[in-house]
Amino acid sequence: MVEFLSSYQIPQVFENCSSEFTLKDSKYANCVTPVGSSPCELLKLHDAKNFRKYFLATVPSILSAFAVIFNLIFGTATLILWRNNKLSSKQRYAFLMSRTLSTVLALILYYIVLIAWKSSGFEYVSATIFILIASITFYTHSGTYLGMTTILYMAIVHPMQHRRFVTITRCITAICFIWLVSIALSLCMGLLGATLFYPETAPIKCPLSSCQKPFAITVVCLLSLFFVVVISFYAIMLYRMHQRQAKMRRNNTDKFLSQNVRSMNRLAFNMVTFATASLPILVVTIITTVNLESLASLGLGNKSSCKTYENGHLFWKVEVLASTAAIVWVLTMILDPIISCYIDISYRKALIQMWKRTKTETL
């Protein structure tokens, strides 16, 4: 390849970029290099394209397959144990099933985005679905952990009220409300958020100064609020539960004490995965808002080689942010059902018994 390039007349603008230049880069020879930029640096577009190919498409799609399998197994096993009354808390697992449903639907939508991307490129509809996936997962999971924390708090601190008020019907009603609010907020974020990248083809007109900026700031504030509320609520409830634990310890209620400690440890693991999955989404929205004007320029005008070349550093930034968020997001979706199975001893025992019984019946 090097010998071939030596016989090929490299455009003058790229004479010092032999390590970055390829034959396909000849189309950038007549493009204007922005002030303060180096042609060699802009040719590193290849890195961005390769990064996108592997870390935004290939790696997340492979991980997503495992995430779908694990979540479907967890959901199916939970439904079977639910029907056989083998679950330690149907209220808690109602919220976990909501999380599983959210995860599977999000991953299916993710595959739809990948198919659309490969067939017709990344368009307004694809960008809308991509934003919709991230936001609906964030909101439904936030609601799930708020609900689970409330249930655990009531069970430990107010056990009588828990038996009286925390019914499965009320939990399902709360889950439906969480989904309605999540879908409404996510649709708004997806439809308006995609106009940032495709303002000229979007069916909704959203000018940068009067619409996109206020909307972006609102989204950052809303996501930050949800994130802080969920984590803070858990921290406050944990403090109250520890106070209750101390009182129970003085009363020598060792059996309930150990059960409560296990329950709090379960929720702590789930909260760690929630924070890990949500933080990249929050960081991406903050960085997008800070660089709003620069990113908005990517969606203006028709696609062209020169436009891609001149905005190479922006494309690189977008690819890295989106890829990092996608990989972390999918990894936590794999870990969620595994953690839920591992840390719930009664659930694990029920699964083992069901497996042994199924194995015996088939022999």
Tab-separated table of C-alpha atoms in Angstrom:
chain	number	residue	atom	x	y	z
A	1	MET	CA	0.000	0.000	0.000
A	2	VAL	CA	2.834	2.388	0.862
A	3	GLU	CA	4.552	1.618	-2.480
A	4	PHE	CA	1.302	2.259	-4.331
A	5	LEU	CA	0.824	5.609	-2.596
A	6	SER	CA	4.378	6.601	-3.413
A	7	SER	CA	3.606	6.183	-7.122
A	8	TYR	CA	0.277	7.973	-6.684
A	9	GLN	CA	0.329	11.781	-6.672
A	10	ILE	CA	-0.786	12.728	-3.163
A	11	PRO	CA	-2.668	16.067	-3.159
A	12	GLN	CA	-0.484	18.926	-1.974
A	13	VAL	CA	-2.644	19.664	1.048
A	14	PHE	CA	-2.015	16.118	2.344
A	15	GLU	CA	1.709	15.825	1.508
A	16	ASN	CA	2.665	15.660	5.192
A	17	CYS	CA	-0.084	13.161	6.052
A	18	SER	CA	1.298	9.962	4.544
A	19	SER	CA	0.402	7.911	7.629
A	20	GLU	CA	-3.238	9.106	7.630
A	21	PHE	CA	-3.885	9.486	3.878
A	22	THR	CA	-5.659	6.794	1.844
A	23	LEU	CA	-6.759	6.820	-1.793
A	24	LYS	CA	-10.356	7.500	-0.751
A	25	ASP	CA	-9.216	10.777	0.834
A	26	SER	CA	-8.590	12.349	-2.572
A	27	LYS	CA	-12.186	13.618	-2.492
A	28	TYR	CA	-11.198	15.946	0.387
A	29	ALA	CA	-8.406	17.665	-1.598
A	30	ASN	CA	-10.558	20.634	-2.664
A	31	CYS	CA	-12.232	21.075	0.739
A	32	VAL	CA	-11.501	24.076	2.933
A	33	THR	CA	-9.487	23.304	6.061
A	34	PRO	CA	-10.994	25.282	8.975
A	35	VAL	CA	-8.764	27.883	10.632
A	36	GLY	CA	-6.775	26.377	13.480
A	37	SER	CA	-7.174	22.817	12.173
A	38	SER	CA	-4.614	20.532	10.585
A	39	PRO	CA	-5.435	18.506	7.434
A	40	CYS	CA	-3.739	15.492	9.018
A	41	GLU	CA	-5.904	15.750	12.132
A	42	LEU	CA	-9.060	16.020	10.038
A	43	LEU	CA	-8.075	12.887	8.122
A	44	LYS	CA	-8.417	10.986	11.376
A	45	LEU	CA	-12.060	10.692	10.351
A	46	HIS	CA	-11.098	7.108	9.569
A	47	ASP	CA	-10.647	6.506	13.287
A	48	ALA	CA	-14.133	7.862	13.973
A	49	LYS	CA	-15.669	5.682	11.264
A	50	ASN	CA	-13.865	2.574	12.503
A	51	PHE	CA	-14.809	3.422	16.086
A	52	ARG	CA	-18.460	3.730	15.050
A	53	LYS	CA	-18.336	0.489	13.081
A	54	TYR	CA	-17.034	-1.594	15.976
A	55	PHE	CA	-18.058	0.183	19.193
A	56	LEU	CA	-21.435	1.653	18.206
A	57	ALA	CA	-22.640	-1.253	16.069
A	58	THR	CA	-20.698	-4.521	16.321
A	59	VAL	CA	-19.793	-4.700	20.030
A	60	PRO	CA	-23.147	-3.398	21.401
A	61	SER	CA	-25.124	-5.667	19.030
A	62	ILE	CA	-23.229	-8.756	20.252
A	63	LEU	CA	-23.634	-7.720	23.889
A	64	SER	CA	-27.313	-6.946	23.248
A	65	ALA	CA	-27.896	-10.549	22.143
A	66	PHE	CA	-26.624	-11.777	25.524
A	67	ALA	CA	-28.687	-9.117	27.315
A	68	VAL	CA	-31.878	-10.217	25.524
A	69	ILE	CA	-31.226	-13.895	26.315
A	70	PHE	CA	-30.468	-13.288	30.009
A	71	ASN	CA	-33.459	-10.991	30.491
A	72	LEU	CA	-35.848	-13.356	28.695
A	73	ILE	CA	-34.633	-16.262	30.848
A	74	PHE	CA	-35.030	-14.142	33.993
A	75	GLY	CA	-38.490	-12.949	32.938
A	76	THR	CA	-39.711	-16.448	32.018
A	77	ALA	CA	-38.364	-17.992	35.232
A	78	THR	CA	-39.935	-15.210	37.309
A	79	LEU	CA	-43.345	-15.747	35.669
A	80	ILE	CA	-43.175	-19.494	36.370
A	81	LEU	CA	-42.194	-18.929	40.005
A	82	TRP	CA	-44.917	-16.261	40.274
A	83	ARG	CA	-47.591	-18.735	39.137
A	84	ASN	CA	-46.298	-21.336	41.603
A	85	ASN	CA	-46.160	-18.800	44.485
A	86	LYS	CA	-42.420	-19.335	44.981
A	87	LEU	CA	-41.380	-15.670	45.073
A	88	SER	CA	-40.325	-13.989	48.310
A	89	SER	CA	-42.116	-10.738	47.379
A	90	LYS	CA	-44.502	-10.449	44.440
A	91	GLN	CA	-44.570	-6.673	44.873
A	92	ARG	CA	-40.815	-6.392	44.412
A	93	TYR	CA	-40.761	-8.763	41.460
A	94	ALA	CA	-43.583	-6.851	39.783
A	95	PHE	CA	-41.181	-3.906	39.546
A	96	LEU	CA	-38.348	-6.191	38.413
A	97	MET	CA	-40.581	-7.581	35.654
A	98	SER	CA	-41.299	-4.000	34.580
A	99	ARG	CA	-37.547	-3.410	34.375
A	100	THR	CA	-37.094	-6.603	32.338
A	101	LEU	CA	-39.861	-5.592	29.919
A	102	SER	CA	-38.288	-2.151	29.512
A	103	THR	CA	-34.888	-3.713	28.828
A	104	VAL	CA	-36.132	-6.198	26.210
A	105	LEU	CA	-38.207	-3.568	24.379
A	106	ALA	CA	-35.254	-1.151	24.385
A	107	LEU	CA	-32.927	-3.797	22.942
A	108	ILE	CA	-35.443	-4.700	20.215
A	109	LEU	CA	-35.693	-1.010	19.278
A	110	TYR	CA	-31.896	-0.840	19.282
A	111	TYR	CA	-31.725	-3.630	16.688
A	112	ILE	CA	-34.345	-1.808	14.596
A	113	VAL	CA	-32.132	1.301	14.666
A	114	LEU	CA	-29.101	-0.745	13.560
A	115	ILE	CA	-31.049	-2.288	10.667
A	116	ALA	CA	-32.353	1.127	9.585
A	117	TRP	CA	-28.852	2.587	9.875
A	118	LYS	CA	-27.310	-0.118	7.677
A	119	SER	CA	-30.080	0.019	5.066
A	120	SER	CA	-30.713	3.750	4.640
A	121	GLY	CA	-28.258	5.564	6.896
A	122	PHE	CA	-28.891	7.461	10.093
A	123	GLU	CA	-31.959	9.667	9.500
A	124	TYR	CA	-34.377	11.675	11.630
A	125	VAL	CA	-36.516	8.622	12.472
A	126	SER	CA	-33.451	6.558	13.441
A	127	ALA	CA	-32.161	9.364	15.674
A	128	THR	CA	-35.616	9.699	17.272
A	129	ILE	CA	-35.757	5.987	18.106
A	130	PHE	CA	-32.168	6.052	19.402
A	131	ILE	CA	-32.991	8.895	21.829
A	132	LEU	CA	-36.311	7.222	22.685
A	133	ILE	CA	-34.510	4.001	23.668
A	134	ALA	CA	-32.128	5.732	26.066
A	135	SER	CA	-34.738	7.983	27.660
A	136	ILE	CA	-37.486	5.384	28.145
A	137	THR	CA	-34.984	2.995	29.741
A	138	PHE	CA	-33.730	5.758	32.024
A	139	TYR	CA	-37.202	6.840	33.160
A	140	THR	CA	-38.696	3.360	33.625
A	141	HIS	CA	-35.637	2.150	35.525
A	142	SER	CA	-35.725	5.293	37.689
A	143	GLY	CA	-39.362	4.581	38.528
A	144	THR	CA	-38.572	0.914	39.162
A	145	TYR	CA	-35.896	1.673	41.750
A	146	LEU	CA	-37.994	4.368	43.416
A	147	GLY	CA	-40.778	1.798	43.762
A	148	MET	CA	-38.485	-0.955	45.041
A	149	THR	CA	-36.869	1.394	47.569
A	150	THR	CA	-40.291	2.502	48.824
A	151	ILE	CA	-41.469	-1.103	49.208
A	152	LEU	CA	-38.343	-2.106	51.126
A	153	TYR	CA	-38.550	0.978	53.342
A	154	MET	CA	-42.198	0.266	54.189
A	155	ALA	CA	-41.449	-3.418	54.873
A	156	ILE	CA	-38.633	-2.606	57.336
A	157	VAL	CA	-39.701	0.648	58.981
A	158	HIS	CA	-43.509	0.363	58.776
A	159	PRO	CA	-44.288	-3.376	58.478
A	160	MET	CA	-47.966	-3.053	59.485
A	161	GLN	CA	-48.665	-0.346	56.897
A	162	HIS	CA	-46.729	-2.412	54.348
A	163	ARG	CA	-49.047	-5.408	54.812
A	164	ARG	CA	-52.110	-3.179	54.633
A	165	PHE	CA	-51.319	-0.773	51.799
A	166	VAL	CA	-48.588	-2.309	49.615
A	167	THR	CA	-50.739	-4.690	47.576
A	168	ILE	CA	-49.890	-6.208	44.217
A	169	THR	CA	-52.784	-4.281	42.616
A	170	ARG	CA	-51.392	-0.952	43.816
A	171	CYS	CA	-47.902	-1.898	42.660
A	172	ILE	CA	-49.168	-2.726	39.154
A	173	THR	CA	-51.100	0.575	39.110
A	174	ALA	CA	-47.905	2.422	40.065
A	175	ILE	CA	-45.973	0.574	37.336
A	176	CYS	CA	-48.574	1.549	34.707
A	177	PHE	CA	-48.308	5.179	35.840
A	178	ILE	CA	-44.490	5.016	35.586
A	179	TRP	CA	-44.759	3.664	32.034
A	180	LEU	CA	-47.266	6.320	30.932
A	181	VAL	CA	-45.084	9.153	32.262
A	182	SER	CA	-41.915	7.562	30.826
A	183	ILE	CA	-43.434	7.125	27.357
A	184	ALA	CA	-44.760	10.709	27.319
A	185	LEU	CA	-41.410	12.200	28.378
A	186	SER	CA	-39.423	9.925	26.055
A	187	LEU	CA	-41.554	10.742	23.002
A	188	CYS	CA	-41.073	14.432	23.681
A	189	MET	CA	-37.308	13.976	24.070
A	190	GLY	CA	-37.011	11.788	20.967
A	191	LEU	CA	-39.082	13.945	18.608
A	192	LEU	CA	-37.506	17.237	19.657
A	193	GLY	CA	-34.004	15.914	20.391
A	194	ALA	CA	-33.587	14.467	16.881
A	195	THR	CA	-34.243	17.913	15.364
A	196	LEU	CA	-30.798	18.931	16.651
A	197	PHE	CA	-29.110	16.555	14.200
A	198	TYR	CA	-31.670	16.736	11.367
A	199	PRO	CA	-33.335	20.175	11.578
A	200	GLU	CA	-34.098	20.427	7.865
A	201	THR	CA	-35.763	17.006	7.468
A	202	ALA	CA	-37.566	16.944	10.823
A	203	PRO	CA	-41.380	17.317	10.673
A	204	ILE	CA	-41.143	19.542	13.753
A	205	LYS	CA	-39.470	22.921	13.413
A	206	CYS	CA	-37.293	23.672	16.432
A	207	PRO	CA	-34.960	26.694	15.961
A	208	LEU	CA	-31.652	26.578	17.818
A	209	SER	CA	-31.982	29.698	19.979
A	210	SER	CA	-35.717	29.655	20.719
A	211	CYS	CA	-36.354	25.901	20.957
A	212	GLN	CA	-33.316	23.606	20.973
A	213	LYS	CA	-31.309	25.459	23.621
A	214	PRO	CA	-34.171	25.740	26.170
A	215	PHE	CA	-35.172	22.148	25.407
A	216	ALA	CA	-31.616	20.817	25.872
A	217	ILE	CA	-31.216	22.661	29.185
A	218	THR	CA	-34.608	21.339	30.340
A	219	VAL	CA	-33.622	17.766	29.434
A	220	VAL	CA	-30.318	18.024	31.327
A	221	CYS	CA	-32.097	19.429	34.384
A	222	LEU	CA	-34.817	16.751	34.196
A	223	LEU	CA	-32.391	13.834	33.835
A	224	SER	CA	-30.154	15.236	36.578
A	225	LEU	CA	-33.181	15.671	38.829
A	226	PHE	CA	-34.338	12.087	38.276
A	227	PHE	CA	-30.825	10.735	38.848
A	228	VAL	CA	-30.253	12.753	42.039
A	229	VAL	CA	-33.753	12.016	43.375
A	230	VAL	CA	-33.392	8.243	42.924
A	231	ILE	CA	-29.929	8.088	44.525
A	232	SER	CA	-30.822	10.561	47.306
A	233	PHE	CA	-34.100	8.787	48.036
A	234	TYR	CA	-32.235	5.507	48.396
A	235	ALA	CA	-29.609	7.112	50.672
A	236	ILE	CA	-32.281	8.666	52.918
A	237	MET	CA	-34.304	5.452	53.079
A	238	LEU	CA	-31.131	3.474	53.802
A	239	TYR	CA	-30.345	5.797	56.712
A	240	ARG	CA	-33.873	5.348	58.095
A	241	MET	CA	-33.643	1.578	57.651
A	242	HIS	CA	-30.314	1.477	59.490
A	243	GLN	CA	-31.947	3.343	62.368
A	244	ARG	CA	-34.660	0.705	62.393
A	245	GLN	CA	-32.009	-2.010	62.268
A	246	ALA	CA	-30.283	-0.593	65.342
A	247	LYS	CA	-33.573	-0.625	67.223
A	248	MET	CA	-34.266	-4.215	66.172
A	249	ARG	CA	-30.753	-5.212	67.231
A	250	ARG	CA	-31.442	-3.899	70.722
A	251	ASN	CA	-34.625	-5.974	70.778
A	252	ASN	CA	-32.685	-9.104	69.692
A	253	THR	CA	-34.800	-9.783	66.596
A	254	ASP	CA	-31.941	-11.546	64.806
A	255	LYS	CA	-34.081	-13.371	62.249
A	256	PHE	CA	-35.706	-10.233	60.883
A	257	LEU	CA	-32.393	-8.388	61.154
A	258	SER	CA	-30.592	-10.778	58.808
A	259	GLN	CA	-33.505	-10.736	56.346
A	260	ASN	CA	-33.500	-6.944	56.260
A	261	VAL	CA	-29.727	-6.776	55.747
A	262	ARG	CA	-30.010	-9.147	52.769
A	263	SER	CA	-32.852	-7.063	51.336
A	264	MET	CA	-30.847	-3.838	51.625
A	265	ASN	CA	-27.806	-5.495	50.039
A	266	ARG	CA	-29.983	-6.645	47.116
A	267	LEU	CA	-31.255	-3.146	46.522
A	268	ALA	CA	-27.749	-1.674	46.873
A	269	PHE	CA	-26.460	-3.887	44.033
A	270	ASN	CA	-29.391	-2.843	41.833
A	271	MET	CA	-28.789	0.829	42.598
A	272	VAL	CA	-25.124	0.505	41.592
A	273	THR	CA	-26.119	-0.891	38.181
A	274	PHE	CA	-28.712	1.890	37.791
A	275	ALA	CA	-26.128	4.580	38.572
A	276	THR	CA	-23.569	2.970	36.237
A	277	ALA	CA	-26.055	2.781	33.350
A	278	SER	CA	-27.554	6.233	33.884
A	279	LEU	CA	-24.378	8.256	34.385
A	280	PRO	CA	-23.105	7.933	30.767
A	281	ILE	CA	-26.521	9.021	29.447
A	282	LEU	CA	-26.439	12.032	31.762
A	283	VAL	CA	-22.860	12.900	30.744
A	284	VAL	CA	-23.738	12.656	27.031
A	285	THR	CA	-26.701	15.037	27.439
A	286	ILE	CA	-24.558	17.545	29.365
A	287	ILE	CA	-21.746	17.493	26.777
A	288	THR	CA	-24.310	17.737	23.958
A	289	THR	CA	-25.857	20.808	25.585
A	290	VAL	CA	-22.453	22.463	26.071
A	291	ASN	CA	-21.549	21.849	22.394
A	292	LEU	CA	-25.064	22.472	21.095
A	293	GLU	CA	-24.226	25.095	18.459
A	294	SER	CA	-21.346	23.065	17.020
A	295	LEU	CA	-23.384	19.855	16.891
A	296	ALA	CA	-26.352	21.669	15.341
A	297	SER	CA	-24.157	22.630	12.376
A	298	LEU	CA	-23.786	18.936	11.482
A	299	GLY	CA	-27.470	18.744	10.602
A	300	LEU	CA	-27.560	21.837	8.389
A	301	GLY	CA	-27.321	21.535	4.624
A	302	ASN	CA	-26.913	18.431	2.499
A	303	LYS	CA	-24.467	15.674	3.303
A	304	SER	CA	-21.179	16.043	1.447
A	305	SER	CA	-17.587	14.874	1.627
A	306	CYS	CA	-16.351	18.365	2.513
A	307	LYS	CA	-18.874	18.732	5.314
A	308	THR	CA	-17.718	15.444	6.809
A	309	TYR	CA	-14.068	16.469	6.443
A	310	GLU	CA	-14.477	19.976	7.897
A	311	ASN	CA	-16.367	18.672	10.956
A	312	GLY	CA	-14.128	15.659	11.549
A	313	HIS	CA	-13.422	16.510	15.200
A	314	LEU	CA	-17.151	16.821	15.934
A	315	PHE	CA	-17.931	13.481	14.303
A	316	TRP	CA	-15.198	11.879	16.403
A	317	LYS	CA	-16.602	13.376	19.610
A	318	VAL	CA	-20.154	12.237	18.809
A	319	GLU	CA	-19.024	8.693	17.928
A	320	VAL	CA	-16.983	8.264	21.123
A	321	LEU	CA	-19.752	9.591	23.377
A	322	ALA	CA	-22.508	7.529	21.764
A	323	SER	CA	-20.391	4.351	21.658
A	324	THR	CA	-19.287	4.602	25.295
A	325	ALA	CA	-22.835	5.221	26.499
A	326	ALA	CA	-24.203	2.337	24.388
A	327	ILE	CA	-21.642	-0.217	25.624
A	328	VAL	CA	-22.022	0.699	29.306
A	329	TRP	CA	-25.811	0.752	28.901
A	330	VAL	CA	-25.915	-2.767	27.398
A	331	LEU	CA	-23.431	-4.177	29.936
A	332	THR	CA	-25.642	-3.097	32.838
A	333	MET	CA	-28.610	-4.746	31.118
A	334	ILE	CA	-26.652	-8.001	31.147
A	335	LEU	CA	-25.685	-7.588	34.798
A	336	ASP	CA	-29.170	-6.670	36.081
A	337	PRO	CA	-30.820	-10.131	35.792
A	338	ILE	CA	-27.618	-11.897	36.891
A	339	ILE	CA	-27.387	-9.764	40.043
A	340	SER	CA	-31.113	-10.196	40.747
A	341	CYS	CA	-30.731	-13.992	40.607
A	342	TYR	CA	-27.477	-14.148	42.544
A	343	ILE	CA	-28.343	-11.958	45.528
A	344	ASP	CA	-31.844	-13.355	46.174
A	345	ILE	CA	-31.216	-16.654	47.990
A	346	SER	CA	-34.867	-17.757	48.006
A	347	TYR	CA	-35.183	-17.031	44.274
A	348	ARG	CA	-32.008	-18.973	43.558
A	349	LYS	CA	-33.191	-21.965	45.609
A	350	ALA	CA	-36.568	-21.941	43.858
A	351	LEU	CA	-34.824	-21.917	40.466
A	352	ILE	CA	-32.610	-24.863	41.457
A	353	GLN	CA	-35.643	-26.833	42.675
A	354	MET	CA	-37.537	-26.068	39.464
A	355	TRP	CA	-34.531	-27.161	37.381
A	356	LYS	CA	-34.158	-30.435	39.321
A	357	ARG	CA	-37.877	-31.173	39.020
A	358	THR	CA	-37.844	-30.472	35.276
A	359	LYS	CA	-34.754	-32.640	34.836
A	360	THR	CA	-36.361	-35.510	36.782
A	361	GLU	CA	-39.574	-35.330	34.743
A	362	THR	CA	-37.673	-35.516	31.441
A	363	LEU	CA	-35.714	-38.627	32.480
